[in-house]
Amino acid sequence: MVRKRRSIRKYRPDPVPQEHLEYVLEAARLAPSWGNRQCWRFIVVKDPSKKRAISQRDWVAEAPAIIVGCADPNLSGSRFGQQYYMLDMGIAMEHIMLAAAEKGLGTCWIGGQFDEETVKKVLGVPQEIRVVAMTPIGYPAEEPTPRGRKELREIVSYDKW
Ligand SMILES: Cc1cc2nc3c(=O)[nH]c(=O)nc-3n(C[C@H](O)[C@H](O)[C@H](O)COP(=O)(O)O)c2cc1C
């Protein structure tokens, strides 16, 4: 699945079968987290007007559903000034994306292209909770070629930097 997953930015309107949606959400539930604190909450948005209101890109709103990943920073841990809720959410979202790829579904990390305050207002997210990421989910209407990656030798070393 690691090889199959791509960021999909064009979706067919067909709904995601509920059992596939639950399979994907279950994958998030099983993700590891700081101290197993599971600081996350996932909101599945299918309502067309809400999808539009929380998306800054048409192709995101056109997917049959959007999964919004929220985290409670007070529930996760922090160490040396690093807050771990972002990492917890990153792992859980990637579980979602790999499980979706397994079911032939497309996803795309949306990390920056949304306004957190707007999302909170539209979905009724409490003020102390952070909206970390979202992903559209649906059947792909495109087959992007793999995007380039650095070679292993550029990113790996043994026994020293
Ligand atoms: C933390 C994070 C945030 C991202 N935010 C966005 C985003 O806001 N919009 C978008 O279109 N893609 C976003 N992406 C997707 C990346 O552009 C994409 O993963 C990268 O170009 C590699 O392509 P691939 O996923 O098809 O392998 C994000 C990816 C990550 C990991």
Short mmCIF file of C-alpha atoms and ligand atoms in Angstrom, two decimals:
data_model
loop_
_atom_site.label_atom_id
_atom_site.label_comp_id
_atom_site.label_asym_id
_atom_site.label_seq_id
_atom_site.Cartn_x
_atom_site.Cartn_y
_atom_site.Cartn_z
CA MET A 1 0.00 0.00 0.00
CA VAL A 2 2.93 2.30 0.62
CA ARG A 3 3.71 2.10 -3.10
CA LYS A 4 0.09 2.35 -4.22
CA ARG A 5 -0.83 5.51 -2.27
CA ARG A 6 -0.75 8.83 -4.12
CA SER A 7 -2.16 12.25 -3.34
CA ILE A 8 -5.41 12.29 -5.33
CA ARG A 9 -6.75 15.68 -6.35
CA LYS A 10 -9.69 14.60 -8.55
CA TYR A 11 -12.54 12.41 -7.30
CA ARG A 12 -15.54 10.56 -8.71
CA PRO A 13 -18.79 11.54 -6.98
CA ASP A 14 -19.67 7.91 -6.06
CA PRO A 15 -20.15 7.54 -2.30
CA VAL A 16 -17.65 5.62 -0.19
CA PRO A 17 -19.33 2.40 1.05
CA GLN A 18 -19.90 2.68 4.81
CA GLU A 19 -17.94 -0.53 5.49
CA HIS A 20 -14.91 0.88 3.68
CA LEU A 21 -15.22 4.14 5.57
CA GLU A 22 -15.34 2.24 8.84
CA TYR A 23 -12.35 0.10 7.79
CA VAL A 24 -10.35 3.26 7.21
CA LEU A 25 -11.46 4.87 10.49
CA GLU A 26 -10.64 1.66 12.35
CA ALA A 27 -7.10 1.95 10.96
CA ALA A 28 -6.89 5.39 12.58
CA ARG A 29 -8.22 4.00 15.86
CA LEU A 30 -5.41 1.43 15.90
CA ALA A 31 -2.63 3.99 15.36
CA PRO A 32 0.07 4.40 17.99
CA SER A 33 0.12 7.62 20.01
CA TRP A 34 2.09 9.31 22.78
CA GLY A 35 1.46 7.31 25.98
CA ASN A 36 -1.47 5.69 24.12
CA ARG A 37 -3.43 8.84 24.91
CA GLN A 38 -5.29 8.82 21.58
CA CYS A 39 -5.74 12.56 21.58
CA TRP A 40 -7.64 12.50 18.30
CA ARG A 41 -11.14 12.89 17.04
CA PHE A 42 -12.17 12.38 13.41
CA ILE A 43 -15.12 14.16 11.85
CA VAL A 44 -16.51 12.66 8.64
CA VAL A 45 -18.09 15.43 6.61
CA LYS A 46 -20.53 14.39 3.87
CA ASP A 47 -22.92 17.36 3.92
CA PRO A 48 -22.25 19.20 0.62
CA SER A 49 -22.61 22.71 2.06
CA LYS A 50 -20.31 21.91 4.99
CA LYS A 51 -17.77 20.28 2.65
CA ARG A 52 -17.73 23.46 0.61
CA ALA A 53 -17.52 25.72 3.66
CA ILE A 54 -14.46 23.97 5.11
CA SER A 55 -12.54 23.51 1.83
CA GLN A 56 -10.46 26.10 0.09
CA ARG A 57 -10.19 23.96 -3.04
CA ASP A 58 -13.11 22.80 -5.23
CA TRP A 59 -11.58 19.37 -5.76
CA VAL A 60 -11.59 18.77 -2.00
CA ALA A 61 -15.28 19.68 -1.68
CA GLU A 62 -16.13 17.50 -4.69
CA ALA A 63 -14.98 14.30 -2.99
CA PRO A 64 -17.93 12.38 -1.49
CA ALA A 65 -16.51 12.79 2.03
CA ILE A 66 -13.82 14.66 3.91
CA ILE A 67 -12.22 13.29 7.07
CA VAL A 68 -11.15 16.09 9.39
CA GLY A 69 -8.48 15.21 11.96
CA CYS A 70 -8.74 17.09 15.27
CA ALA A 71 -6.47 16.75 18.29
CA ASP A 72 -6.56 17.77 21.93
CA PRO A 73 -3.07 19.13 22.74
CA ASN A 74 -3.79 18.76 26.47
CA LEU A 75 -4.33 15.03 26.06
CA SER A 76 -1.13 14.32 24.16
CA GLY A 77 2.36 14.74 25.58
CA SER A 78 5.11 17.32 25.27
CA ARG A 79 8.83 17.07 25.82
CA PHE A 80 11.64 19.61 25.43
CA GLY A 81 9.16 22.05 23.97
CA GLN A 82 7.93 19.60 21.32
CA GLN A 83 4.22 18.96 21.37
CA TYR A 84 3.34 15.49 20.20
CA TYR A 85 -0.27 15.91 19.13
CA MET A 86 0.85 16.82 15.61
CA LEU A 87 2.86 13.64 15.40
CA ASP A 88 0.01 11.54 16.83
CA MET A 89 -2.31 12.98 14.24
CA GLY A 90 0.23 12.52 11.44
CA ILE A 91 0.52 8.83 12.19
CA ALA A 92 -3.26 8.35 12.45
CA MET A 93 -3.88 10.22 9.19
CA GLU A 94 -1.29 8.13 7.40
CA HIS A 95 -2.98 4.97 8.73
CA ILE A 96 -6.19 6.31 7.17
CA MET A 97 -4.46 6.95 3.86
CA LEU A 98 -2.83 3.55 3.63
CA ALA A 99 -6.05 1.74 4.60
CA ALA A 100 -7.91 3.81 1.98
CA ALA A 101 -5.37 2.85 -0.69
CA GLU A 102 -5.93 -0.78 0.25
CA LYS A 103 -9.64 -0.34 -0.58
CA GLY A 104 -8.94 1.45 -3.88
CA LEU A 105 -9.86 4.83 -2.36
CA GLY A 106 -7.94 8.05 -2.89
CA THR A 107 -6.94 10.61 -0.25
CA CYS A 108 -4.79 13.73 -0.06
CA TRP A 109 -3.22 15.30 2.97
CA ILE A 110 -4.53 18.82 3.44
CA GLY A 111 -2.26 20.38 5.99
CA GLY A 112 -2.37 24.05 5.19
CA GLN A 113 -5.14 24.78 2.72
CA PHE A 114 -7.91 25.42 5.24
CA ASP A 115 -8.82 28.07 7.75
CA GLU A 116 -8.86 26.50 11.19
CA GLU A 117 -11.31 28.99 12.68
CA THR A 118 -13.76 28.49 9.82
CA VAL A 119 -13.54 24.70 10.13
CA LYS A 120 -14.11 24.94 13.89
CA LYS A 121 -17.13 27.17 13.44
CA VAL A 122 -18.76 25.08 10.69
CA LEU A 123 -18.22 21.76 12.52
CA GLY A 124 -18.73 23.00 16.09
CA VAL A 125 -15.21 22.03 17.21
CA PRO A 126 -14.45 23.25 20.77
CA GLN A 127 -12.00 26.14 21.02
CA GLU A 128 -9.27 24.20 22.90
CA ILE A 129 -9.10 21.53 20.16
CA ARG A 130 -6.76 21.93 17.18
CA VAL A 131 -7.78 21.05 13.63
CA VAL A 132 -4.57 19.50 12.37
CA ALA A 133 -5.38 18.09 8.95
CA MET A 134 -8.08 16.89 6.64
CA THR A 135 -8.31 14.57 3.69
CA PRO A 136 -10.87 14.15 0.97
CA ILE A 137 -11.75 10.48 0.50
CA GLY A 138 -13.36 8.86 -2.51
CA TYR A 139 -12.73 6.91 -5.68
CA PRO A 140 -9.94 8.52 -7.73
CA ALA A 141 -10.79 10.18 -11.05
CA GLU A 142 -7.10 10.46 -11.92
CA GLU A 143 -4.04 8.24 -11.88
CA PRO A 144 -1.12 10.48 -11.04
CA THR A 145 2.34 9.23 -11.87
CA PRO A 146 4.49 8.72 -8.80
CA ARG A 147 6.02 11.96 -7.56
CA GLY A 148 9.76 12.00 -7.24
CA ARG A 149 11.59 11.03 -4.11
CA LYS A 150 15.19 11.43 -3.00
CA GLU A 151 17.34 8.35 -3.38
CA LEU A 152 17.93 6.21 -0.29
CA ARG A 153 21.61 7.13 -0.33
CA GLU A 154 20.63 10.80 0.04
CA ILE A 155 18.55 10.24 3.17
CA VAL A 156 20.13 7.29 4.97
CA SER A 157 23.47 6.83 6.65
CA TYR A 158 24.77 4.15 8.95
CA ASP A 159 26.45 4.69 12.30
CA LYS A 160 26.94 8.47 11.75
CA TRP A 161 25.22 11.51 10.08
C1 LIG B 1 1.86 17.38 6.28
C2 LIG B 1 1.41 17.44 4.85
C3 LIG B 1 0.62 18.50 4.42
C4 LIG B 1 0.17 18.56 3.11
N1 LIG B 1 -0.67 19.57 2.73
C5 LIG B 1 -1.17 19.58 1.47
C6 LIG B 1 -2.11 20.57 1.11
O1 LIG B 1 -2.50 21.44 1.90
N2 LIG B 1 -2.60 20.53 -0.16
C7 LIG B 1 -2.23 19.58 -1.07
O2 LIG B 1 -2.73 19.60 -2.19
N3 LIG B 1 -1.33 18.62 -0.74
C8 LIG B 1 -0.80 18.59 0.50
N4 LIG B 1 0.09 17.61 0.86
C9 LIG B 1 0.44 16.55 -0.10
C10 LIG B 1 1.89 16.63 -0.63
O3 LIG B 1 1.99 17.69 -1.55
C11 LIG B 1 2.24 15.28 -1.30
O4 LIG B 1 2.17 14.26 -0.34
C12 LIG B 1 3.62 15.28 -1.94
O5 LIG B 1 3.67 16.19 -3.01
C13 LIG B 1 4.03 13.90 -2.46
O6 LIG B 1 3.06 13.41 -3.39
P1 LIG B 1 2.32 12.02 -3.15
O7 LIG B 1 1.52 12.13 -1.89
O8 LIG B 1 1.41 11.81 -4.36
O9 LIG B 1 3.35 10.94 -3.06
C14 LIG B 1 0.56 17.55 2.17
C15 LIG B 1 1.36 16.48 2.61
C16 LIG B 1 1.76 16.43 3.93
C17 LIG B 1 2.57 15.23 4.39
#
